């Protein structure tokens, strides 16, 4: 059960301005059935170029319907210049807030509004701005950048809550992280710096990691590990005690020792056993 | 407002008889069944009586029943017992429509050294048996197949599957959480190795379940601790709930006839009423192979959560196969496995009845749901004048 505000419930149960305006000045359609929500917004201007009428048709959950209803109420009486300034946050605020997993409903409203205004100005279909990052939901880098900036987002999860990007196959998570890092002024992981280790530094770091973490863990099971040599990216080790006879020792080497050393020392390391 | 509860596959009301049976063990008789004194011994005897009642419902021996904390624990215990006792075997077979208790566990094992075969279902939710049989191998440690699906209500042919698997000596577990108490379940006749059941689906409280382990099945405990449950599940027994589960199983045995007749008739009345009154409404699941209490209907071109919340205003409790959250925008894995199209999958509603439902309640839903559907469709951009506008 979602924790909706009374205002969300009111706009869902008694939606304002449902339908389509006759002979509209602007039409904005966003979303699709596959996405799980879709909104068609229509508006008409009066002689002073203020929005006289705004109506919506929405396929979606309660908060999608409430966000659409709220948007139409906010639009009526505004000039297009004023309307343009409405952000998804304004829509959510108007409703007394939305659960964070439902923020994309307010973004849907903003996008439909933007399209409807484009349509009125005769700019036709707004061209895709930027490059598609999330292929599942067709979200571009520009859209992600804008949403991250407007809402000061810091995690991929938040980005997904707001504009769905990253909510499908998750292949784009790395790209979304880069956008987040760029906005939040973070330098990407210092991986390149690690690669510049001298051979001596590398061996020392491997030894340290083995002594601090890996040996104690293996000793618990009655085993141990000894560093024999480091040849470029090849780490040659010898398994001792129960590890030497354990059937799962290759699993331990690859899934634990190698991964841990890659994390702590250098991503190109390969661990090999010497008998 | 009166609550019309039609979400019994999610959980059920505690039967008054069950609560009554439990109360003494929540108050006066608080002894530990393992104690030497007779004050604890009284409780121990009642636990054994409960074990007999649970066993009787599924035609097992009392010694084949292990009490657990829930269906999920029963499932985890079964799968771990099977793989730990055959460490050389690295293959698991299950279905694409299992409950998360099995699905997520097997996915986890799949990332940790096991090869997994996911058996598909067709568009009516019926299991592809050829696929299952075609993937059995000498490396298969366990096959786990639910007895009946919680969302579609479709019943799988456990008897036939068990026969094939037993002949090949492959360990067979079934999550029968949705089947027990709704249809006859006879473990002796079926011959499977392990079976999970849960208390709160059959009018016992939450927090108690049971695992049937056929005599002679290799076993290794999941909860390691004290000697309780004959060293097969450590931890002081949840006495009151176990006694409640025993009483609930006894009641389930007596109510079974009513479920397959009166409750089925109510379900059919609800289903037929809605399908007749609402255009573009589709049934999910093979009609004649379902639990008698379950119906899953898709209302095209609208979204499930909106339907549920509008029904909620009238006190009607049901559930939807579409979780509209940003993280999981897609319909449930069950509807996806069945290949229900997006136009229908987002607007699916599952009603699951119990012996507590009445004809009056069914009539109320049949009368009040169609206007809700119409209202939401009139808001939908994909719906115009009784027909689909955009695909």
XYZ file of C-alpha atoms in Angstrom:
666
model
C 0.000 0.000 0.000
C 1.421 3.364 -0.986
C 1.480 6.259 1.423
C -0.321 8.862 -0.654
C -1.167 12.322 0.653
C -4.819 13.305 0.963
C -4.314 15.627 -1.983
C -3.066 12.773 -4.196
C -6.037 10.650 -3.157
C -8.412 13.534 -3.829
C -7.009 14.177 -7.318
C -7.091 10.437 -8.073
C -10.623 9.837 -6.852
C -12.005 13.156 -8.122
C -9.790 14.005 -11.063
C -10.177 17.488 -12.535
C -10.325 18.205 -16.241
C -10.515 14.674 -17.626
C -10.878 14.393 -21.391
C -9.669 16.294 -24.445
C -10.191 19.978 -25.263
C -12.198 20.591 -28.455
C -10.104 22.150 -31.197
C -6.981 22.394 -28.991
C -4.132 24.874 -29.453
C -1.591 22.434 -28.083
C -1.415 18.647 -27.739
C 1.301 16.708 -25.904
C 1.414 12.913 -25.817
C 4.034 11.004 -23.836
C 4.573 7.448 -22.612
C 3.194 4.201 -23.962
C 1.296 1.130 -22.870
C 4.527 -0.828 -22.586
C 6.018 1.787 -20.260
C 3.140 1.370 -17.852
C 1.990 4.966 -18.071
C 0.971 7.433 -20.741
C -0.479 10.941 -20.757
C -2.216 13.025 -23.408
C -2.468 16.704 -22.502
C -4.485 19.249 -24.503
C -4.951 22.964 -23.891
C -6.670 26.006 -25.366
C -5.662 29.667 -25.014
C -7.922 32.706 -24.529
C -7.572 36.031 -26.383
C -4.893 37.184 -23.900
C -2.833 34.093 -24.650
C -3.527 32.603 -21.256
C -4.475 28.926 -20.864
C -8.255 28.908 -20.735
C -8.791 25.176 -20.724
C -6.501 22.199 -20.068
C -7.541 18.551 -20.086
C -5.836 15.211 -19.686
C -6.226 11.536 -20.493
C -3.977 9.200 -18.518
C -3.216 5.501 -18.517
C -1.427 4.689 -15.299
C -1.492 4.284 -11.572
C -3.155 6.521 -8.998
C -0.257 8.958 -8.768
C -0.020 9.266 -12.564
C -3.698 10.221 -12.687
C -3.346 12.594 -9.721
C -0.234 14.261 -11.229
C -2.062 14.823 -14.524
C -5.093 16.249 -12.769
C -2.899 18.547 -10.663
C -1.017 19.732 -13.737
C -4.195 20.822 -15.530
C -5.290 22.756 -12.443
C -1.890 24.457 -12.243
C -1.951 25.376 -15.933
C -5.296 27.110 -16.162
C -4.879 30.915 -16.093
C -1.166 30.841 -16.861
C 0.612 32.233 -19.933
C 2.760 29.742 -21.815
C 5.877 31.500 -20.528
C 4.648 30.947 -16.974
C 3.551 27.401 -17.709
C 6.947 26.560 -19.137
C 8.534 27.186 -15.761
C 6.569 24.366 -14.084
C 8.944 21.561 -13.084
C 8.119 18.034 -12.010
C 8.966 19.069 -8.453
C 6.288 21.774 -8.620
C 3.714 19.148 -9.582
C 4.791 16.863 -6.719
C 4.767 19.807 -4.280
C 1.291 20.811 -5.426
C 0.147 17.320 -4.379
C 1.879 17.530 -1.013
C 4.617 15.179 -2.215
C 4.783 11.799 -3.960
C 6.409 8.555 -2.784
C 9.948 8.569 -4.218
C 9.219 5.467 -6.341
C 6.436 7.452 -8.015
C 8.315 10.620 -8.931
C 8.343 9.551 -12.582
C 4.610 10.304 -12.614
C 5.326 14.003 -12.084
C 8.046 13.904 -14.754
C 5.469 12.459 -17.146
C 3.361 15.586 -16.568
C 6.265 17.936 -17.204
C 7.198 16.113 -20.422
C 3.636 16.215 -21.755
C 3.451 19.935 -21.016
C 6.712 20.572 -22.816
C 5.493 18.656 -25.860
C 2.156 20.461 -25.896
C 3.883 23.850 -25.852
C 6.255 22.780 -28.649
C 3.221 21.661 -30.591
C 1.500 25.055 -30.139
C 4.557 26.975 -31.272
C 4.561 24.934 -34.429
C 7.903 23.405 -33.670
C 6.259 20.072 -34.232
C 7.633 16.991 -32.603
C 10.474 17.902 -30.339
C 13.593 16.319 -31.702
C 15.338 13.780 -29.591
C 17.781 15.811 -27.634
C 21.007 13.995 -26.848
C 21.853 10.314 -27.064
C 19.733 7.483 -25.772
C 21.299 6.073 -22.615
C 18.505 3.828 -21.317
C 17.267 1.814 -24.272
C 14.489 0.100 -22.313
C 12.657 3.361 -21.710
C 14.219 5.568 -24.401
C 15.789 8.081 -22.032
C 18.607 10.346 -23.303
C 21.701 11.635 -21.533
C 20.320 15.192 -21.783
C 17.097 14.171 -20.035
C 19.015 12.398 -17.295
C 21.348 15.384 -16.858
C 18.408 17.754 -16.600
C 16.530 15.614 -14.070
C 19.658 15.044 -12.002
C 20.331 18.793 -11.932
C 16.753 19.867 -11.201
C 16.248 17.382 -8.399
C 19.835 17.113 -7.137
C 19.861 13.349 -7.524
C 22.839 11.376 -6.286
C 22.078 7.696 -6.935
C 21.050 5.500 -9.866
C 18.040 4.366 -7.861
C 16.825 7.952 -7.603
C 17.307 8.460 -11.342
C 15.145 5.367 -11.950
C 12.454 6.648 -9.589
C 12.318 9.963 -11.446
C 12.595 9.091 -15.127
C 12.659 5.286 -15.174
C 16.116 5.218 -16.782
C 17.956 2.154 -15.525
C 14.796 0.400 -14.353
C 14.835 -2.250 -17.071
C 17.825 -4.340 -18.092
C 20.243 -2.243 -15.995
C 22.855 -2.264 -18.779
C 23.019 1.542 -18.702
C 23.819 1.815 -14.989
C 27.458 2.576 -15.710
C 26.532 5.458 -18.022
C 24.022 6.863 -15.538
C 26.691 6.715 -12.851
C 29.026 8.748 -15.087
C 26.371 11.441 -15.487
C 25.794 11.469 -11.734
C 29.524 11.673 -11.065
C 29.942 14.529 -13.530
C 27.135 16.508 -11.943
C 28.193 15.800 -8.398
C 31.761 16.800 -9.295
C 33.149 13.429 -8.484
C 36.143 12.205 -10.348
C 35.644 8.703 -11.660
C 37.168 5.901 -9.591
C 40.904 6.307 -9.371
C 41.454 3.118 -11.318
C 43.980 4.561 -13.783
C 46.120 5.791 -10.915
C 46.303 2.261 -9.568
C 47.611 0.982 -12.864
C 50.615 3.205 -12.563
C 51.960 1.239 -9.619
C 55.596 0.301 -9.897
C 56.350 -3.386 -9.728
C 57.623 -3.081 -6.166
C 54.532 -1.140 -5.076
C 52.293 -3.704 -6.707
C 53.971 -6.631 -4.952
C 53.818 -4.834 -1.622
C 50.131 -4.091 -2.048
C 49.412 -7.705 -2.987
C 51.313 -8.909 0.062
C 49.492 -6.493 2.323
C 46.109 -7.567 1.005
C 46.962 -11.241 1.373
C 48.169 -10.764 4.952
C 45.359 -8.503 6.060
C 42.326 -10.198 4.556
C 42.877 -13.308 2.554
C 45.180 -15.346 4.776
C 43.056 -14.898 7.933
C 39.939 -15.954 6.000
C 41.581 -19.100 4.620
C 43.184 -19.910 7.978
C 39.720 -20.091 9.508
C 39.094 -23.136 7.336
C 42.465 -24.649 8.135
C 44.119 -23.505 4.919
C 46.556 -20.842 3.818
C 48.089 -19.178 0.792
C 51.658 -18.201 -0.065
C 52.768 -15.633 -2.638
C 55.389 -17.182 -4.913
C 55.927 -14.541 -7.590
C 54.368 -11.650 -9.470
C 55.020 -11.690 -13.196
C 53.436 -8.632 -14.802
C 49.748 -9.104 -14.104
C 50.133 -12.792 -13.182
C 50.046 -13.474 -9.465
C 51.496 -16.904 -8.739
C 50.400 -18.427 -5.464
C 50.659 -21.725 -3.637
C 47.782 -23.159 -1.630
C 48.616 -24.757 1.707
C 46.798 -26.925 4.261
C 43.194 -27.833 3.585
C 43.121 -25.430 0.642
C 45.654 -27.553 -1.190
C 43.372 -30.590 -1.125
C 40.018 -28.782 -1.319
C 37.946 -29.533 -4.420
C 36.624 -25.986 -4.390
C 40.074 -24.404 -4.278
C 39.844 -23.139 -7.882
C 36.592 -21.445 -6.953
C 38.263 -19.838 -3.948
C 41.163 -18.656 -6.110
C 39.030 -17.166 -8.869
C 35.934 -15.989 -6.991
C 37.594 -14.749 -3.861
C 41.363 -14.246 -4.030
C 41.463 -12.901 -7.577
C 38.420 -10.642 -7.224
C 39.684 -9.228 -3.943
C 43.151 -8.533 -5.360
C 41.624 -6.922 -8.437
C 39.589 -4.648 -6.207
C 42.418 -3.739 -3.879
C 45.422 -3.667 -6.207
C 44.819 -3.674 -9.949
C 41.928 -4.742 -12.161
C 44.130 -6.663 -14.585
C 45.500 -9.183 -12.090
C 45.133 -12.899 -12.785
C 45.739 -15.369 -9.982
C 47.360 -18.689 -10.859
C 48.135 -21.643 -8.687
C 51.596 -23.218 -8.645
C 51.690 -26.774 -7.404
C -17.326 0.189 6.033
C -17.615 -3.544 5.497
C -14.487 -5.239 4.271
C -14.966 -7.663 1.399
C -11.845 -9.757 1.602
C -11.007 -11.500 -1.671
C -7.227 -11.707 -1.294
C -6.923 -15.108 0.367
C -3.938 -16.212 -1.739
C -2.037 -13.376 -0.037
C -3.127 -14.281 3.465
C -6.219 -15.420 5.344
C -8.215 -14.583 8.420
C -7.357 -16.639 11.513
C -10.302 -18.960 12.038
C -11.997 -18.379 15.433
C -11.608 -22.105 16.176
C -7.866 -21.792 15.547
C -7.489 -18.812 17.850
C -9.453 -20.628 20.525
C -7.156 -23.650 20.284
C -4.095 -21.404 20.554
C -5.099 -19.172 23.461
C -4.243 -21.527 26.357
C -0.708 -21.856 24.965
C -0.262 -18.090 24.834
C -1.423 -17.739 28.447
C -1.444 -20.538 31.024
C 0.514 -23.277 29.260
C 3.751 -21.526 28.468
C 6.027 -24.484 29.215
C 8.903 -25.567 26.985
C 8.140 -28.850 25.278
C 11.750 -29.956 25.825
C 11.595 -29.600 29.617
C 11.708 -32.569 31.962
C 8.774 -31.402 34.091
C 5.213 -32.316 33.348
C 4.293 -28.618 32.882
C 6.379 -28.667 29.711
C 5.260 -32.175 28.861
C 1.664 -31.016 28.406
C 2.827 -28.703 25.639
C 4.925 -31.455 24.064
C 1.874 -33.705 23.814
C -0.113 -30.959 22.117
C 2.692 -30.401 19.592
C 2.562 -34.083 18.727
C -1.201 -33.904 18.345
C -0.727 -30.932 15.975
C 1.850 -32.919 14.005
C -0.668 -35.725 13.568
C -3.301 -33.289 12.300
C -0.959 -31.676 9.783
C 0.165 -35.110 8.600
C -3.446 -36.285 8.266
C -4.381 -33.407 5.928
C -1.762 -34.434 3.360
C -1.786 -38.169 4.160
C 1.735 -38.246 5.622
C 3.180 -39.907 8.736
C 3.562 -37.564 11.738
C 7.299 -38.293 11.757
C 7.554 -36.881 8.246
C 6.437 -33.378 9.332
C 8.932 -30.693 10.360
C 7.490 -27.467 11.744
C 9.061 -24.279 10.397
C 8.472 -20.543 10.677
C 6.864 -20.064 7.244
C 6.548 -21.316 3.680
C 9.798 -19.618 2.724
C 11.738 -21.433 5.446
C 10.193 -24.729 4.343
C 11.288 -24.048 0.752
C 14.802 -23.011 1.732
C 15.159 -26.037 4.011
C 14.042 -28.391 1.241
C 16.359 -27.025 -1.445
C 19.364 -26.832 0.868
C 18.718 -30.347 2.183
C 18.661 -31.661 -1.379
C 21.840 -29.947 -2.537
C 23.853 -30.482 0.648
C 23.113 -34.166 0.738
C 24.220 -34.569 -2.907
C 27.150 -32.145 -3.173
C 28.387 -33.748 -6.395
C 25.235 -32.735 -8.291
C 25.209 -29.175 -9.623
C 21.936 -28.807 -11.528
C 18.568 -27.502 -10.301
C 15.292 -27.463 -12.220
C 12.384 -25.200 -11.353
C 9.717 -23.198 -13.189
C 9.597 -19.635 -14.447
C 6.493 -18.933 -12.371
C 7.598 -19.913 -8.852
C 6.952 -17.787 -5.791
C 9.957 -15.570 -4.864
C 10.711 -18.008 -2.002
C 11.958 -20.482 -4.626
C 12.679 -18.128 -7.525
C 15.091 -15.860 -5.680
C 16.733 -18.732 -3.819
C 17.403 -20.641 -7.040
C 18.604 -17.464 -8.776
C 21.061 -17.045 -5.911
C 22.257 -20.624 -6.237
C 22.578 -20.051 -9.981
C 25.126 -17.353 -9.232
C 26.934 -19.631 -6.810
C 27.984 -22.661 -8.771
C 24.675 -24.227 -9.818
C 23.290 -24.655 -13.306
C 19.592 -23.820 -13.390
C 16.873 -24.880 -15.831
C 13.760 -22.698 -15.787
C 10.774 -24.597 -17.174
C 8.456 -22.302 -19.173
C 4.649 -22.157 -19.217
C 2.337 -21.519 -22.157
C -0.021 -18.551 -22.475
C -2.615 -20.268 -20.288
C -0.053 -20.844 -17.548
C 0.291 -24.589 -18.213
C 3.725 -26.118 -17.631
C 5.809 -27.394 -20.562
C 6.383 -30.975 -19.404
C 8.413 -31.965 -22.469
C 10.848 -29.196 -21.663
C 11.061 -30.399 -18.072
C 11.630 -34.047 -18.985
C 14.053 -33.070 -21.739
C 16.331 -31.330 -19.266
C 16.589 -34.011 -16.579
C 20.132 -35.249 -16.148
C 22.257 -37.366 -13.845
C 23.621 -34.103 -12.495
C 20.147 -32.880 -11.377
C 20.193 -32.444 -7.584
C 16.580 -31.373 -7.164
C 13.467 -30.452 -9.120
C 11.210 -27.926 -7.384
C 7.789 -27.249 -8.898
C 4.935 -25.456 -7.190
C 1.717 -27.458 -6.828
C -0.445 -24.510 -7.865
C 0.445 -21.012 -8.985
C -0.456 -18.184 -6.619
C -1.299 -15.662 -9.357
C -3.012 -17.611 -12.117
C -4.273 -20.397 -9.849
C -3.150 -22.965 -12.444
C -2.522 -26.416 -10.923
C 0.521 -28.355 -12.146
C 0.382 -32.144 -12.730
C 2.475 -33.029 -9.679
C 1.398 -36.698 -9.690
C 2.687 -37.264 -13.233
C 5.885 -35.340 -12.664
C 6.582 -37.242 -9.434
C 6.168 -40.564 -11.205
C 8.771 -39.670 -13.829
C 11.221 -38.171 -11.342
C 10.937 -41.034 -8.855
C 11.633 -43.538 -11.601
C 14.880 -41.684 -12.274
C 15.720 -41.257 -8.603
C 15.694 -37.449 -8.737
C 14.735 -35.557 -5.573
C 11.410 -33.775 -6.066
C 10.139 -30.885 -3.949
C 6.868 -29.020 -4.346
C 5.883 -25.653 -2.891
C 2.265 -26.521 -2.115
C 1.537 -23.394 -0.105
C -1.365 -22.434 -2.400
C -2.675 -25.955 -2.955
C -2.956 -27.357 0.571
C -6.439 -26.759 1.932
C -7.846 -25.806 -1.485
C -7.527 -29.080 -3.363
C -6.781 -32.643 -2.206
C -3.059 -33.176 -1.604
C -1.977 -36.759 -0.936
C 1.771 -37.211 -0.535
C 1.581 -41.014 -0.320
C -0.238 -41.235 -3.600
C 2.045 -38.696 -5.262
C 5.255 -40.034 -3.800
C 7.231 -36.786 -3.979
C 10.140 -36.266 -1.559
C 9.391 -32.920 0.034
C 6.468 -30.511 0.222
C 6.097 -27.041 1.769
C 2.961 -25.658 3.351
C 2.210 -22.440 5.186
C -0.123 -21.667 8.106
C -1.385 -18.232 7.193
C -2.783 -19.380 3.835
C -5.140 -21.792 5.609
C -6.546 -19.664 8.445
C -3.711 -20.282 10.924
C -1.531 -17.365 12.031
C 1.477 -15.945 10.182
C 4.861 -17.226 11.307
C 4.271 -20.961 11.135
C 4.690 -23.481 8.347
C 5.644 -27.081 7.799
C 7.860 -29.162 5.569
C 6.981 -32.731 4.678
C 10.055 -34.908 4.186
C 9.320 -38.407 2.951
C 10.864 -41.152 5.052
C 14.134 -42.202 3.481
C 14.845 -38.836 1.857
C 18.375 -37.653 2.546
C 18.170 -34.605 4.784
C 20.414 -31.982 6.287
C 19.041 -29.248 8.592
C 18.818 -25.624 7.517
C 18.402 -24.121 10.986
C 21.242 -25.637 12.978
C 20.756 -25.564 16.716
C 19.001 -27.611 19.386
C 17.590 -31.087 19.094
C 14.035 -29.904 18.338
C 12.096 -31.532 15.484
C 14.311 -34.584 15.943
C 17.468 -32.621 15.113
C 16.043 -31.451 11.815
C 15.189 -27.870 12.787
C 16.795 -26.155 15.752
C 14.945 -23.525 17.753
C 12.317 -23.608 20.491
C 8.969 -24.460 18.943
C 6.432 -21.703 18.270
C 4.007 -23.764 20.335
C 0.804 -21.728 20.133
C 1.118 -21.222 16.370
C 1.972 -24.867 15.733
C -1.085 -25.908 17.740
C -3.061 -23.355 15.699
C -1.688 -24.853 12.483
C -2.816 -28.288 13.645
C -6.346 -27.045 14.270
C -6.338 -25.176 10.932
C -5.350 -28.360 9.083
C -8.154 -30.206 10.794
C -10.611 -27.513 9.676
C -9.130 -27.455 6.163
C -9.861 -31.172 5.887
C -13.495 -30.674 6.775
C -13.856 -27.556 4.575
C -12.255 -29.045 1.478
C -15.585 -30.295 0.132
C -17.089 -26.840 0.575
C -14.196 -25.177 -1.247
C -14.472 -27.398 -4.292
C -18.248 -26.854 -4.438
C -19.631 -23.669 -2.850
C -16.483 -21.535 -3.050
C -15.887 -22.683 -6.618
C -19.451 -21.689 -7.510
C -18.887 -18.248 -5.967
C -15.639 -17.863 -7.891
C -17.382 -18.840 -11.134
C -20.206 -16.411 -10.439
C -17.716 -13.604 -9.856
C -15.640 -14.499 -12.898
C -18.539 -14.963 -15.289
C -20.277 -11.854 -13.982
C -17.236 -9.661 -14.595
C -16.348 -11.194 -17.966
C -19.931 -10.713 -19.148
C -20.343 -7.156 -17.896
C -16.948 -5.726 -18.825
C -15.822 -5.565 -22.467
C -12.135 -6.243 -23.206
C -11.757 -8.351 -20.053
C -9.662 -11.493 -20.393
C -9.149 -14.486 -18.142
C -5.542 -15.338 -17.262
C -4.902 -19.048 -16.700
C -6.321 -22.292 -18.054
C -9.976 -22.281 -17.081
C -10.425 -25.926 -16.153
C -7.057 -26.461 -14.442
C -7.211 -23.913 -11.663
C -7.584 -23.666 -7.911
C -11.295 -23.443 -7.132
C -10.902 -20.148 -5.259
C -8.783 -18.104 -7.694
C -9.563 -15.958 -10.703
C -7.178 -13.592 -12.465
C -8.745 -11.167 -14.919
C -7.066 -8.553 -17.110
C -8.965 -5.376 -17.846
C -7.369 -3.989 -20.965
C -6.107 -0.410 -21.364
C -6.056 0.499 -17.671
C -3.614 -0.004 -14.838
C -3.997 -2.396 -11.901
C -3.061 -0.156 -9.005
C -5.691 2.397 -9.978
C -8.320 -0.373 -10.055
C -7.248 -1.661 -6.628
C -7.357 1.781 -5.022
C -10.813 2.511 -6.397
C -12.026 -0.876 -5.142
C -10.375 -0.071 -1.814
C -12.743 2.883 -1.494
C -15.571 0.345 -1.435
C -13.807 -1.971 0.999
C -12.996 -4.585 -1.648
C -9.582 -6.236 -1.139
C -7.888 -7.938 -4.095
C -4.431 -7.782 -5.657
C -2.827 -6.957 -8.981
C -0.141 -8.600 -11.076
C 1.195 -5.213 -12.050
C 3.396 -3.410 -9.590
C 3.610 0.159 -10.768
C 6.879 1.221 -9.248
C 9.761 2.703 -11.123
C 12.037 -0.136 -10.117
C 9.722 -2.820 -11.437
C 7.703 -1.256 -14.197
C 7.092 -4.581 -15.763
C 4.165 -6.808 -14.913
C 4.745 -9.753 -12.578
C 7.149 -12.484 -13.670
C 4.199 -14.895 -13.818
C 2.191 -12.844 -16.326
C 5.368 -12.190 -18.318
C 6.178 -15.905 -18.393
C 2.644 -16.497 -19.702
C 3.231 -13.886 -22.393
C 0.196 -11.788 -21.460
C 0.434 -8.687 -23.729
C 1.202 -5.303 -22.155
C -2.262 -4.010 -23.016
C -3.673 -6.596 -20.622
C -0.881 -7.358 -18.168
C -0.853 -3.930 -16.536
C -4.545 -4.143 -15.728
C -4.703 -7.576 -14.129
C -6.612 -8.186 -10.910
C -6.557 -11.392 -8.876
C -9.463 -12.336 -6.665
C -8.937 -15.246 -4.277
C -11.869 -16.388 -2.181
C -12.281 -18.427 1.004
C -15.105 -20.190 2.802
C -15.818 -16.894 4.575
C -16.986 -15.196 1.362
C -20.692 -14.922 0.611
C -22.864 -14.638 -2.456
C -23.864 -11.156 -1.329
C -20.231 -10.075 -1.436
C -19.730 -11.532 -4.904
C -22.829 -9.741 -6.145
C -21.549 -6.485 -4.686
C -18.263 -6.795 -6.597
C -19.937 -7.795 -9.852
C -22.174 -4.759 -9.524
C -19.567 -2.204 -8.414
C -16.414 -3.112 -10.302
C -17.647 -2.546 -13.887
C -18.362 1.179 -13.259
C -14.830 1.547 -11.825
C -13.348 -0.020 -14.938
C -15.441 2.254 -17.127
C -14.414 5.322 -15.172
C -10.711 4.534 -15.498
C -11.067 3.681 -19.167
C -12.725 6.998 -19.793
C -9.581 8.609 -18.429
C -7.289 6.455 -20.553
C -5.884 7.842 -23.818
C -5.928 4.319 -25.272
C -9.639 3.844 -24.885
C -12.339 5.449 -26.958
C -16.017 4.631 -27.270
C -15.773 1.042 -26.266
C -12.927 0.136 -28.548
C -9.200 0.310 -28.670
C -7.929 3.499 -30.239
C -4.213 2.972 -30.212
C -2.396 -0.298 -29.974
